[in-house]
Short mmCIF file of C-alpha atoms and ligand atoms in Angstrom, two decimals:
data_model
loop_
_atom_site.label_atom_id
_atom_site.label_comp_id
_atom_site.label_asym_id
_atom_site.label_seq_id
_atom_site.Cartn_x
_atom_site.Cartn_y
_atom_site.Cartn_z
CA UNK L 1 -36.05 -181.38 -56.69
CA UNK L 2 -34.30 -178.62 -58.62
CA UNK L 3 -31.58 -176.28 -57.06
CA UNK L 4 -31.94 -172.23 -56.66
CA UNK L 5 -30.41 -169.38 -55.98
CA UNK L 6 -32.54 -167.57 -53.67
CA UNK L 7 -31.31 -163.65 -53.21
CA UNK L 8 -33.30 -160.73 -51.20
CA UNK L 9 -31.95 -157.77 -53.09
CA UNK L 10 -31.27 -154.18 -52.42
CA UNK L 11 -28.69 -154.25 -49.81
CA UNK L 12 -25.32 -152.54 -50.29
CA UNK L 13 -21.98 -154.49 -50.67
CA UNK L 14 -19.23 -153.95 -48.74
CA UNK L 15 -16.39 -155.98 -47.41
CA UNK L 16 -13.46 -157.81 -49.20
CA UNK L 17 -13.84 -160.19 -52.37
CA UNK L 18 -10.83 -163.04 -53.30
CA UNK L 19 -10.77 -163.52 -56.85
CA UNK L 20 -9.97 -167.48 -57.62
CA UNK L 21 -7.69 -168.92 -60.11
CA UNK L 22 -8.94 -168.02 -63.89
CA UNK L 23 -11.42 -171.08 -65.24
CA UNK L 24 -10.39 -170.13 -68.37
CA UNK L 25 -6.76 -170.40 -68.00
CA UNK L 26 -6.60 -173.62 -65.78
CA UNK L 27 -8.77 -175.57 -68.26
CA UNK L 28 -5.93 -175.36 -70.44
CA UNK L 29 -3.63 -175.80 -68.17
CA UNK L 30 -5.08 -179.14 -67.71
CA UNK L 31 -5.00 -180.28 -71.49
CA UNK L 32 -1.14 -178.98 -71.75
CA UNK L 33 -0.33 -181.19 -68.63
CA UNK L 34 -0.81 -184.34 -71.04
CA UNK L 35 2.19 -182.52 -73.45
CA UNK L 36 4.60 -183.55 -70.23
CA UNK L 37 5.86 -187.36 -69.75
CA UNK L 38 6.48 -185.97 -65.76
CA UNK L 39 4.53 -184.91 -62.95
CA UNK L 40 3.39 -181.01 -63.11
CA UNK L 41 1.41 -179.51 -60.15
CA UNK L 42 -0.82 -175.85 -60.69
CA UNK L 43 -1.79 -173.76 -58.33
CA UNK L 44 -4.78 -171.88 -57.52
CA UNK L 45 -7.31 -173.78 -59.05
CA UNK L 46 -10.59 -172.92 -58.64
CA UNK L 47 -13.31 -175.36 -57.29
CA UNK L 48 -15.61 -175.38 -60.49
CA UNK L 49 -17.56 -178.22 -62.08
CA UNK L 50 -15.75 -177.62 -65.60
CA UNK L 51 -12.42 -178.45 -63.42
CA UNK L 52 -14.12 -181.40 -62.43
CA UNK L 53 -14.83 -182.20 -66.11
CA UNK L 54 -11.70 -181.61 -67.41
CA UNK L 55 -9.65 -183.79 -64.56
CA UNK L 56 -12.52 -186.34 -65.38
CA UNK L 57 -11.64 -186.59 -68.94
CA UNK L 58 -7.89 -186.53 -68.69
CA UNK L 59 -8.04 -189.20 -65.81
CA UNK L 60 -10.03 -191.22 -68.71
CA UNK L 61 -6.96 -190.72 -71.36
CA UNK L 62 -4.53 -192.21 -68.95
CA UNK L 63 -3.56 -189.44 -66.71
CA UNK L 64 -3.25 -189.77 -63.09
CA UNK L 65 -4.37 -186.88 -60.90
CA UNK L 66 -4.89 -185.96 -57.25
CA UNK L 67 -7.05 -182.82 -57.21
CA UNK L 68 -7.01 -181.25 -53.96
CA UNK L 69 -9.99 -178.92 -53.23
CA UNK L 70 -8.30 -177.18 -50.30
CA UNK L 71 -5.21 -176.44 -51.23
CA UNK L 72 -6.92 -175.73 -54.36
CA UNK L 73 -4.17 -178.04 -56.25
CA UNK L 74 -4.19 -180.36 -59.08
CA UNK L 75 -1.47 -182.74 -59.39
CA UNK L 76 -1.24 -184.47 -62.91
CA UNK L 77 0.99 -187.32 -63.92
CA UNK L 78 0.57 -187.51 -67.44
CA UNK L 79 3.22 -190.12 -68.13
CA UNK L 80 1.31 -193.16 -69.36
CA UNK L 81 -0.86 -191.67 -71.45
CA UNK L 82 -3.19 -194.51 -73.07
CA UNK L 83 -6.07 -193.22 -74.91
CA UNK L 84 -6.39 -190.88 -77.59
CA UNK L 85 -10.63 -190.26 -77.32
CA UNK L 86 -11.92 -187.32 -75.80
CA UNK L 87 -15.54 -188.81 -75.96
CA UNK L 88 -18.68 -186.69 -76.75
CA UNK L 89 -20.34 -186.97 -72.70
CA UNK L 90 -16.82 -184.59 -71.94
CA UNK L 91 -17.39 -182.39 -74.79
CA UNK L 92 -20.87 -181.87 -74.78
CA UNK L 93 -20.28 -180.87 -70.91
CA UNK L 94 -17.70 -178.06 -71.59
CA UNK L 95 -16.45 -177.05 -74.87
CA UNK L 96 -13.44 -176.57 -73.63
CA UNK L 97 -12.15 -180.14 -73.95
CA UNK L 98 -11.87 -179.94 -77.27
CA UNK L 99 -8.65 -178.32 -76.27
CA UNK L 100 -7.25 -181.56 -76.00
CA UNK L 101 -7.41 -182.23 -79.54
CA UNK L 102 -3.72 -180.22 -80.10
CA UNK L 103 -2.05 -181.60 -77.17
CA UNK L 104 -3.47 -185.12 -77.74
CA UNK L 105 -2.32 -185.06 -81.49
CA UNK L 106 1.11 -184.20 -80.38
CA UNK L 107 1.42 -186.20 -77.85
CA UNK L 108 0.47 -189.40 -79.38
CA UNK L 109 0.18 -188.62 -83.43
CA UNK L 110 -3.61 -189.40 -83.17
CA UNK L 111 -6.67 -187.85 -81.79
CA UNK L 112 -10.42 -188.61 -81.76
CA UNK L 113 -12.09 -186.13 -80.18
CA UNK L 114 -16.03 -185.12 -80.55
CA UNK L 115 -17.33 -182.08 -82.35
CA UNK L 116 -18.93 -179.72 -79.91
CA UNK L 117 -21.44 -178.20 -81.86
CA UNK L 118 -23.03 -175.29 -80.79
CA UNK L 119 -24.33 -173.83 -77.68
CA UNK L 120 -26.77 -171.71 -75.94
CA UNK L 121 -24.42 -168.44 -77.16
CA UNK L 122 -24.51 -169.65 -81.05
CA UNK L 123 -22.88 -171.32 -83.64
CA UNK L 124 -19.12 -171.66 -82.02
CA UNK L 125 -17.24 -173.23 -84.97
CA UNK L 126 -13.89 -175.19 -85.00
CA UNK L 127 -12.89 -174.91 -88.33
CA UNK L 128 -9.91 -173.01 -87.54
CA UNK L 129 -8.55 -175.44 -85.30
CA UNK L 130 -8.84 -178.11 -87.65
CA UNK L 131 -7.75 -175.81 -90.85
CA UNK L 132 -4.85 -174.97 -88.28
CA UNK L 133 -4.21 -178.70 -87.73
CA UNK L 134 -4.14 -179.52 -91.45
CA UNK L 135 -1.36 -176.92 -92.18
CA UNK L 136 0.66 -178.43 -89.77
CA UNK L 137 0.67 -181.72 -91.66
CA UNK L 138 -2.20 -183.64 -89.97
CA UNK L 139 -5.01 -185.80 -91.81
CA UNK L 140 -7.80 -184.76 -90.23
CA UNK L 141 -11.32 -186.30 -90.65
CA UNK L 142 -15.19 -185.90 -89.63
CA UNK L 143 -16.60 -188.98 -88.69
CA UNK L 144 -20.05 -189.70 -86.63
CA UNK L 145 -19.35 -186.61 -84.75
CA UNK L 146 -15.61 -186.79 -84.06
CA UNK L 147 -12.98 -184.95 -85.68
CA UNK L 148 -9.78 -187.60 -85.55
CA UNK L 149 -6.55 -186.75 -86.78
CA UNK L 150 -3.68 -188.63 -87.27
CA UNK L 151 0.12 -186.93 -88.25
CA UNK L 152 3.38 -189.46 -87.64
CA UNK L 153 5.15 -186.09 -88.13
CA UNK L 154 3.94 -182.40 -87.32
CA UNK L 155 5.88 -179.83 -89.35
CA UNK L 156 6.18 -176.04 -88.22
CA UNK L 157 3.57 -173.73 -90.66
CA UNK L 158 2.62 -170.24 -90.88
CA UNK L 159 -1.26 -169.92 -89.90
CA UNK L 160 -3.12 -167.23 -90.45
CA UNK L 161 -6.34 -167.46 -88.24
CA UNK L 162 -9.54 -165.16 -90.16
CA UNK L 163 -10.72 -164.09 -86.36
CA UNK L 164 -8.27 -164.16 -83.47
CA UNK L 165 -9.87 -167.06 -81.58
CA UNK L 166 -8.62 -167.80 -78.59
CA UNK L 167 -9.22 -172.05 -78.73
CA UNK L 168 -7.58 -172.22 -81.88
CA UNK L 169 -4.60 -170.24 -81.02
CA UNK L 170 -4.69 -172.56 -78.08
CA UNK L 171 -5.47 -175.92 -80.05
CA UNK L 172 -2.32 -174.95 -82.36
CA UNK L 173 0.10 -173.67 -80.17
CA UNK L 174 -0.35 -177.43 -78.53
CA UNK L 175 0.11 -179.45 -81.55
CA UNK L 176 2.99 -177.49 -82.77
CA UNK L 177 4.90 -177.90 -79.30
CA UNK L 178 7.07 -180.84 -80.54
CA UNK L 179 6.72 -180.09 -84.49
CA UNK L 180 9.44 -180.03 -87.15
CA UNK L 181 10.82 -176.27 -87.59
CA UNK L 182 8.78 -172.93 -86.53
CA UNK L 183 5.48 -172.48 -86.67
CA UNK L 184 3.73 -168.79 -86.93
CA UNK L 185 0.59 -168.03 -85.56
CA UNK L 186 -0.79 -164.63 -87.06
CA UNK L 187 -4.10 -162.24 -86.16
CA UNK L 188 -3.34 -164.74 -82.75
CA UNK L 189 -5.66 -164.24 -79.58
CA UNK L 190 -3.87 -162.04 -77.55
CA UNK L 191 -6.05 -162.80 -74.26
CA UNK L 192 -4.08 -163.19 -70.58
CA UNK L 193 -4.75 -166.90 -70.96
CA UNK L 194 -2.94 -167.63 -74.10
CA UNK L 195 0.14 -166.05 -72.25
CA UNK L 196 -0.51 -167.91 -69.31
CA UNK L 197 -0.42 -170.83 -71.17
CA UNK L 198 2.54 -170.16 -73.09
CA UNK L 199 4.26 -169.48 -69.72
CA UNK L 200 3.22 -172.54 -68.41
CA UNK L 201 4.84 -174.39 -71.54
CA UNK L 202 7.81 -172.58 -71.69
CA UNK L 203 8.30 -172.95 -67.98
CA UNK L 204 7.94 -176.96 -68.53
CA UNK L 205 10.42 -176.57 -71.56
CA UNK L 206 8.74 -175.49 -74.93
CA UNK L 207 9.77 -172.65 -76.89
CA UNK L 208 7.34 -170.08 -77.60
CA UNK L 209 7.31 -166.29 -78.09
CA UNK L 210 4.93 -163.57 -78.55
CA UNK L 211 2.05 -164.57 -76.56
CA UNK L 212 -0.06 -161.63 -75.75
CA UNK L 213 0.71 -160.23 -79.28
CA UNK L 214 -0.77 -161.30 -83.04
CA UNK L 215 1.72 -163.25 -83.91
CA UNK L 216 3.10 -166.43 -81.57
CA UNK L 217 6.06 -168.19 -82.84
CA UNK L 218 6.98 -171.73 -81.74
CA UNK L 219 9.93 -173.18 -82.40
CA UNK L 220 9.61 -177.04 -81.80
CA UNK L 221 11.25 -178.93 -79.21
CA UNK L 222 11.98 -182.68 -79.12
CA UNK L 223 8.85 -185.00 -78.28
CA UNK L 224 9.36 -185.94 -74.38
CA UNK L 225 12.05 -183.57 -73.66
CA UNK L 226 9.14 -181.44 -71.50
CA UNK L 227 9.48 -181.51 -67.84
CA UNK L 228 7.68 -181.31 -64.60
CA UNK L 229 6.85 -177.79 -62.97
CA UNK L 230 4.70 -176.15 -60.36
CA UNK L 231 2.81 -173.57 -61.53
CA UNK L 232 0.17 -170.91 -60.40
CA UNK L 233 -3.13 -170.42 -62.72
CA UNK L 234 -3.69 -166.31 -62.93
CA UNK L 235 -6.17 -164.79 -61.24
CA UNK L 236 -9.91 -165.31 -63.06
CA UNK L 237 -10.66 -161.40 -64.53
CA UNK L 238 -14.50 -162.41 -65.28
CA UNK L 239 -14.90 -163.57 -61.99
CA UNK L 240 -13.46 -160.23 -60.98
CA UNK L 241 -15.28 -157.79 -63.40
CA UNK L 242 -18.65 -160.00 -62.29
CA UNK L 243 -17.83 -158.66 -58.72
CA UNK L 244 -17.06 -155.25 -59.77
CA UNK L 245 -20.44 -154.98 -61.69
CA UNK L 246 -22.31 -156.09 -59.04
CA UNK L 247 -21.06 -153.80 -56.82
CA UNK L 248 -22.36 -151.37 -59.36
CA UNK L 249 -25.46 -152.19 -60.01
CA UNK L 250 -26.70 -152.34 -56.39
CA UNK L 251 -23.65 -150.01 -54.49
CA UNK L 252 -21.23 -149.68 -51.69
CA UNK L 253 -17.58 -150.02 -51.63
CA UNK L 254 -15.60 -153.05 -51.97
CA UNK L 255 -11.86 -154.33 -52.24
CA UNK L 256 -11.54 -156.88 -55.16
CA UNK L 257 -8.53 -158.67 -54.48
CA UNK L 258 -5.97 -161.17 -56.03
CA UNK L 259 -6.38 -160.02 -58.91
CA UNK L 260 -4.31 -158.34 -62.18
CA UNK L 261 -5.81 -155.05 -62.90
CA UNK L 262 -4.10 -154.78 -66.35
CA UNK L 263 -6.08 -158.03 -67.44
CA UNK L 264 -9.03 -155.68 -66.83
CA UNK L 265 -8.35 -152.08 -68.58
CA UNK L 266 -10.86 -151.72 -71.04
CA UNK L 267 -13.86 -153.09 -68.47
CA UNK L 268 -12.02 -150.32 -65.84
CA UNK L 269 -11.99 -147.72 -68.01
CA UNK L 270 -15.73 -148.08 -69.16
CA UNK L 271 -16.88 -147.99 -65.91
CA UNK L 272 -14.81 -145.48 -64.47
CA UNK L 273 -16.35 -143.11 -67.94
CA UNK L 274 -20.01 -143.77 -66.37
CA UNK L 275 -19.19 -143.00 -62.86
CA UNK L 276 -17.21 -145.76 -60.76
CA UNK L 277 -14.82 -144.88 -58.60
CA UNK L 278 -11.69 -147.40 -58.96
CA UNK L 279 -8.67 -147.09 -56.77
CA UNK L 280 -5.27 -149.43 -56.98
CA UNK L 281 -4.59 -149.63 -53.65
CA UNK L 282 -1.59 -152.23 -54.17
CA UNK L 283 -0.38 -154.54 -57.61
CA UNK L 284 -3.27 -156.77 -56.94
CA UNK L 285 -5.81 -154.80 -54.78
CA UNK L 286 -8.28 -152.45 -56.49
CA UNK L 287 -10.88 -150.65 -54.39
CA UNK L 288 -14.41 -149.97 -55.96
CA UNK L 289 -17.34 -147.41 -55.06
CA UNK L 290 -20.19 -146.55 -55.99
CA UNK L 291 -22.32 -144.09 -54.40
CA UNK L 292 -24.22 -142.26 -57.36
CA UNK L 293 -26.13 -142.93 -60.20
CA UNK L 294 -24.24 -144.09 -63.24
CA UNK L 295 -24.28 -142.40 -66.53
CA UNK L 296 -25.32 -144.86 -69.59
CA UNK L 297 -22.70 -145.83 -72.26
CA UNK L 298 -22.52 -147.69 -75.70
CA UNK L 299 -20.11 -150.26 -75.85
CA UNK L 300 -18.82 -153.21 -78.81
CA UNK L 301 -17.67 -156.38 -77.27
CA UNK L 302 -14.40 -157.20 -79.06
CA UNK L 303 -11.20 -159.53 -78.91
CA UNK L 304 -8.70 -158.59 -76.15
CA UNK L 305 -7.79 -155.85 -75.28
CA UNK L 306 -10.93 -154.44 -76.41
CA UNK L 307 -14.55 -155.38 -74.10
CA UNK L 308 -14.70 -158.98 -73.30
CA UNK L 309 -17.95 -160.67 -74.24
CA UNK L 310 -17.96 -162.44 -71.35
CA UNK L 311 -18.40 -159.66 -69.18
CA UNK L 312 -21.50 -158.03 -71.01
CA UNK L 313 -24.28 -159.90 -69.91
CA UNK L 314 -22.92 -158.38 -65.87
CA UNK L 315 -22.34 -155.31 -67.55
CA UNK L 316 -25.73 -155.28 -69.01
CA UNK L 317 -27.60 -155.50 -65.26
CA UNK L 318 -25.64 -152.37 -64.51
CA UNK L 319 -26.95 -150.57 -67.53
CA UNK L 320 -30.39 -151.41 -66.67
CA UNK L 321 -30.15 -149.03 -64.10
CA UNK L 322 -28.19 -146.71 -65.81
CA UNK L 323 -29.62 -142.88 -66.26
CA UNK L 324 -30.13 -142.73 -69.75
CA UNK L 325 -29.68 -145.21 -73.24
CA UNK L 326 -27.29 -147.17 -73.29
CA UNK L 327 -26.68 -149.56 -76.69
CA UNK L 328 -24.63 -152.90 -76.19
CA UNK L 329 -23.14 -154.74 -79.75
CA UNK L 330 -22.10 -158.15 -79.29
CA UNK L 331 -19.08 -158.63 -82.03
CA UNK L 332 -18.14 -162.18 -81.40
CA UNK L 333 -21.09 -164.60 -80.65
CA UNK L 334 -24.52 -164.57 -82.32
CA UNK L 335 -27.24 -165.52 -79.72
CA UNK L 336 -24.97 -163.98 -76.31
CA UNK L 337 -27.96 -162.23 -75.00
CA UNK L 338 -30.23 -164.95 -73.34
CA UNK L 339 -30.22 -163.17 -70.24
CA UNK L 340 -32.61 -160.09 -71.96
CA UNK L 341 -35.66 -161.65 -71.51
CA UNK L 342 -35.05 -162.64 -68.10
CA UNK L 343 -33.60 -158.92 -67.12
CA UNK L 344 -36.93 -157.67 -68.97
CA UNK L 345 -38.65 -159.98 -66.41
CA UNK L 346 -37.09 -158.25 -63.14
CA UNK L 347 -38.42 -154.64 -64.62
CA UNK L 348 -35.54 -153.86 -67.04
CA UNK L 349 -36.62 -152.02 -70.66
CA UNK L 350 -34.05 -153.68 -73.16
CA UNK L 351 -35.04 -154.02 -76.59
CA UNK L 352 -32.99 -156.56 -78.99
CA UNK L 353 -32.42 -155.61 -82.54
CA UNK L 354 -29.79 -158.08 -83.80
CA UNK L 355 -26.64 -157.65 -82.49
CA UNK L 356 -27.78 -154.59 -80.33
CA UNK L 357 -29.19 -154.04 -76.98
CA UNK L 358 -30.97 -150.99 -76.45
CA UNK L 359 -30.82 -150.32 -72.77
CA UNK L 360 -33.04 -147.77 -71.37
CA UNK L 361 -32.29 -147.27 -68.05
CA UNK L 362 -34.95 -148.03 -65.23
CA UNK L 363 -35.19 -146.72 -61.53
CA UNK L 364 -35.10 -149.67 -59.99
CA UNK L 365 -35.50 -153.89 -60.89
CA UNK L 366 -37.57 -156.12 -58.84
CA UNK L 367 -37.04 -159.46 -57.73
CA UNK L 368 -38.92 -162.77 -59.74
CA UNK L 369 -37.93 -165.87 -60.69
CA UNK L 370 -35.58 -166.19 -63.68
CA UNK L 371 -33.79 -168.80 -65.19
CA UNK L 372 -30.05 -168.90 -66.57
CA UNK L 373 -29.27 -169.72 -69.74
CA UNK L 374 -25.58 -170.00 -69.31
CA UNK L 375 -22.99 -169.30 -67.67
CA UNK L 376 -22.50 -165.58 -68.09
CA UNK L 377 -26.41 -165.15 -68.59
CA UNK L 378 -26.74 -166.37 -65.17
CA UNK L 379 -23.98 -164.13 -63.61
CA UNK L 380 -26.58 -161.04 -64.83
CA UNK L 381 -29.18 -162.36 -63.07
CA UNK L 382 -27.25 -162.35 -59.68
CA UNK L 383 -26.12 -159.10 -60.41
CA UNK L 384 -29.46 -157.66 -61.09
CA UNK L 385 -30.93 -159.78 -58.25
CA UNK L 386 -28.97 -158.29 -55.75
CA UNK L 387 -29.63 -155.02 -56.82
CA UNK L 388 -33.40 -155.64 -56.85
CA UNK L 389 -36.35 -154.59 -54.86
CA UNK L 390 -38.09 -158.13 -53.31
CA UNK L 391 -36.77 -161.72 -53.56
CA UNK L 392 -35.71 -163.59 -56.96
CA UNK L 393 -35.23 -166.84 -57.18
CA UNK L 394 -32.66 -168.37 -59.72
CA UNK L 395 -33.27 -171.89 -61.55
CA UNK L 396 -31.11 -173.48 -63.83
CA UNK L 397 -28.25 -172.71 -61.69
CA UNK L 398 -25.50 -175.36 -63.02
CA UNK L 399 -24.30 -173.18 -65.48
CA UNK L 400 -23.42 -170.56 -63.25
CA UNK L 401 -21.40 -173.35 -60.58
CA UNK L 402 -19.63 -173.61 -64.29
CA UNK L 403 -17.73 -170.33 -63.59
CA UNK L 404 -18.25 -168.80 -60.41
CA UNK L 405 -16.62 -170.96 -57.19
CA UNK L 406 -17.83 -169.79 -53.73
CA UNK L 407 -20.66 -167.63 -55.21
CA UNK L 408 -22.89 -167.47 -52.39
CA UNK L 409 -20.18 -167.44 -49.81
CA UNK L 410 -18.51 -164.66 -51.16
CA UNK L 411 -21.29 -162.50 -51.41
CA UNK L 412 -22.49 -163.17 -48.06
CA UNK L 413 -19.17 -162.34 -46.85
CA UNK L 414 -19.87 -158.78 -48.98
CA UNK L 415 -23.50 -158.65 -46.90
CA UNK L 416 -25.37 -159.83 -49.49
CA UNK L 417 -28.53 -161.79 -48.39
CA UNK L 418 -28.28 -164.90 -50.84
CA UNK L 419 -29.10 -168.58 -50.50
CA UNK L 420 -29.25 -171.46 -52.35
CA UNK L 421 -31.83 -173.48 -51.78
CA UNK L 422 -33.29 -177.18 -52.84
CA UNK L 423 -37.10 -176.72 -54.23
CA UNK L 424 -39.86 -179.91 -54.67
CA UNK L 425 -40.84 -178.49 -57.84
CA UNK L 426 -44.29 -180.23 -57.38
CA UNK L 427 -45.22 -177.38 -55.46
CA UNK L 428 -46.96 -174.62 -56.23
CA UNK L 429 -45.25 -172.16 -53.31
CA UNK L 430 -41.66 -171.59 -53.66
CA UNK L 431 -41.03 -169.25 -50.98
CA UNK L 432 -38.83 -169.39 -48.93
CA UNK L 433 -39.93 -170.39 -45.52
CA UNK L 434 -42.06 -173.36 -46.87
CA UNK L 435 -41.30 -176.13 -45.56
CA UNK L 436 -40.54 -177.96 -48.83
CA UNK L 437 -37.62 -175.48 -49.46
CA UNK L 438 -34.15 -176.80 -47.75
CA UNK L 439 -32.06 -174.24 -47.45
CA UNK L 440 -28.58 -175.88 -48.69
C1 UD1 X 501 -13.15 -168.62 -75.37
C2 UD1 X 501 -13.66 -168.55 -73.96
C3 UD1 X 501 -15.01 -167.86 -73.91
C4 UD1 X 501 -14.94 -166.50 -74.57
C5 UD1 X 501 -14.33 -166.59 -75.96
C6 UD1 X 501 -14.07 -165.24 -76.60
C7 UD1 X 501 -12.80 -170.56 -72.92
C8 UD1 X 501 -13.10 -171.88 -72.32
N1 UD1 X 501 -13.83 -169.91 -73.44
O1 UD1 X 501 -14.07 -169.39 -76.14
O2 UD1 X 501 -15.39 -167.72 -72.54
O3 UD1 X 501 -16.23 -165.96 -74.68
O4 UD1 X 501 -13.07 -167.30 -75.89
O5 UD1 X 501 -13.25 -164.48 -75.79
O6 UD1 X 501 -11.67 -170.10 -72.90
N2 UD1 X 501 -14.79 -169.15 -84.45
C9 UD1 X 501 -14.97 -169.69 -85.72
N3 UD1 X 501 -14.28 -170.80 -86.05
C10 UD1 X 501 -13.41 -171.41 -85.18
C11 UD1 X 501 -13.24 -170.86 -83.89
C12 UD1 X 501 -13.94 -169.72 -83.57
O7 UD1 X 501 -15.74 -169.17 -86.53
O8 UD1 X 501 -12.81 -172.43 -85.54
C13 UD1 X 501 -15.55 -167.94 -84.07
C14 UD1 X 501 -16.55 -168.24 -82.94
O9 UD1 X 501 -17.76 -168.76 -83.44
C15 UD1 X 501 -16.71 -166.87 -82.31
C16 UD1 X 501 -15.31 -166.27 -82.45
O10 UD1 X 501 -14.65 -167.03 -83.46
O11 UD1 X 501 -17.60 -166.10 -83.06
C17 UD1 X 501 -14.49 -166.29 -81.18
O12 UD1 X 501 -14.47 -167.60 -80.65
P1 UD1 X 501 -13.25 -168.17 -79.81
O13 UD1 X 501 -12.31 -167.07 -79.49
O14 UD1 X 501 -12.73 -169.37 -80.50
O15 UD1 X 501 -13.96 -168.61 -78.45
P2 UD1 X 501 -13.67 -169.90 -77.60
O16 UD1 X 501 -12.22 -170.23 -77.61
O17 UD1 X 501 -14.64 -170.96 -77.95
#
């Protein structure tokens, strides 16, 4: 039995859309908790299976935690730490726990946590977290597929990262927290995250400036002198822009709300260029319509502030049905467009030459069964699903519970006809309506 997304496309959205707390914020929310010999509590955090990895793996290092779905809160009690392995099962799940190498190495002077290797999106490398690591004094080691580092003392450096990545700025700010002295980060990530991370720290007692800028400086604070806080994750702007593009790919008018339009500028500006209309109707409230046909673009995915990768596979399903060529370059990750021959699948004309996409606009998709890829791979497919003529049915659909909490509810909620169904993949007829198909 395999699990689907079943979607009959075509019909306009309209209706109201709450964005959840960011994934990629809370994650590291999570790891920071273990810098704090207290109880912290965050807010707005998002019912996601990587959430449920990460509270797995801390509750295996010693933390105690009551996550609590409905009140979407985590409660973390990191004070009796007791193991310093973040073991490969964790990190083969989500890259993302190999954010606790930092805080771990801080927090105890020793970490053994597994290499991630790479993923469906390409190479993803960690040498800049452990070069990072290294400058601030650490031994640090490859052994049988664990990186473990060991530093009695951490002393303050200046790091200068070759590519603003945004897990090593993370990894680093976390082991520097209680090192000797100041420590510089420079060419830093300058994404919402690292800020809300930073705020999150500072709020519990650390000392860090600059966040949101190129360079972060962190002046070190005594080991155990952090404290407990409450604290609410930011709002999730993928999540967000995968709503917007939806909404432009198939049409209608929608609010998208609890969310922090700045965090989105470049996306919002893009679209508004091709023909979206985007109104702030309050701080956190933007209203979006769509009631033509959009003009095609070119666009570079870039660090922040420039185009997010993450939101170019969903922008790619709007430029399928785009009037004209459109020409996508994907700066940051090698293999990030899985989802092409799946959109070519549904009646899109994309040709792939490298690092470009060369979209040429079609009238109209239709509906077939497609598989994701991962997690942002598989947001394009709903998007061009629910734009499509006919029924498509989505497989591989754990990467997209990754990132997206409440899909189906909140598109049905926006009149979307979607499902998600259980299929006996012995048989040969996977419509809906057979009786082998629960609908979940
Ligand atoms: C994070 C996000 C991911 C997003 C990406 C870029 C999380 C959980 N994931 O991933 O959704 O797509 O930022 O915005 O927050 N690199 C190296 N060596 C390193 C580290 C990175 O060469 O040591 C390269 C990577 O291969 C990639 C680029 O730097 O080409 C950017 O990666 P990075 O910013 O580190 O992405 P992640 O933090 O993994």
């Amino acid at each position: 039995m395999s699990k689907r997304i079943v979607i009959e496309g075509g019909k306009e959205l309209h209706g109201e859309v709450a964005i959840s707390g960011a994934k990629n914020a809370v994650l590291k929310l999570i790891a920071a908790a273990l810098l704090v010999q207290d109880i912290c509590i965050i807010h707005n955090v998002p019912d996601l299976s990587d959430v449920e990895t990460m509270v797995e793996l801390i509750n295996c290092l010693g933390a105690k935690t009551k996550y609590n779905k409905i009140t979407q809160t985590i409660e973390i009690d990191a004070r009796n730490i007791n193991n310093c392995t973040a073991d490969y099962a964790y990190v083969s799940k989500m890259r993302a726990s190999f954010n606790v190498l930092g805080a771990l190495l801080s927090r105890c002077g020793e970490a053994k946590v597994a290499l991630p290797g790479g993923c469906a999106i390409g190479e993803r490398r960690v040498d800049f977290h452990i070069k990072g690591l290294q400058l601030l004094g650490a031994n640090v080691n490859i052994e049988n597929g664990y990186v473990i580092a060991y530093a009695e003392n951490l002393i303050g450096a200046d790091i200068s990262l070759a590519l603003p990545s945004v897990g090593a700025t993370e990894n680093i700010m976390l082991a520097s927290i209680f090192a000797d002295g100041v420590t510089r980060i420079q060419n830093a990530a300058q994404e919402p995250e690292i800020i809300d991370l930073a705020n999150f720290l500072n709020m519990a007692g650390a000392d860090i400036s600059g966040a949101g800028t190129s360079e972060i400086i962190i002046n070190g604070v005594k080991k155990g002198s952090l404290h407990g806080i409450e604290y609410s994750t930011i709002p999730d702007r993928i999540e967000a822009a995968s709503y917007i593009c939806a909404l432009c790919a198939v049409g209608g008018e929608i609010l998208v709300k609890d969310i922090i339009p700045s965090h989105l500028t470049f996306f919002l500006n893009k679209l508004q260029e091709i023909g979206v209309q985007i109104e702030a109707i309050d701080p956190y409230i933007l209203k979006v319509k769509k009631d033509k046909v959009l003009k095609a673009t070119n666009l570079v995915t870039q660090p922040y502030p420039g185009f997010h990768t993450d939101m170019q596979a969903p922008v790619m399903s709007v430029l399928s049905l785009a009037d004209g060529i459109s020409i996508i370059t994907e700066s940051l990750f090698e293999n990030r467009f899985m989802q092409v021959p799946e959109l070519r699948r549904m009646g899109a004309n994309i040709q792939q030459e490298n690092s470009k996409a060369i979209i040429k606009g079609v009238e109209y998709l239709t509906g077939a069964e497609v598989k994701a890829s991962d997690l942002r791979a598989g947001a394009s497919l709903v998007i061009a699903a629910l734009a499509a003529r006919g029924t498509s049915s989505i497989s591989n659909i754990h990467h997209i519970d990754r990132g997206y909490e409440k899909l189906e509810e909140k598109f049905t909620l926006l009149g979307a006809n979607i499902k998600r169904v259980e299929i006996n993949e012995n048989l040969s007829d996977n419509q809906i309506g057979n009786p082998k198909v629960m609908i979940l």
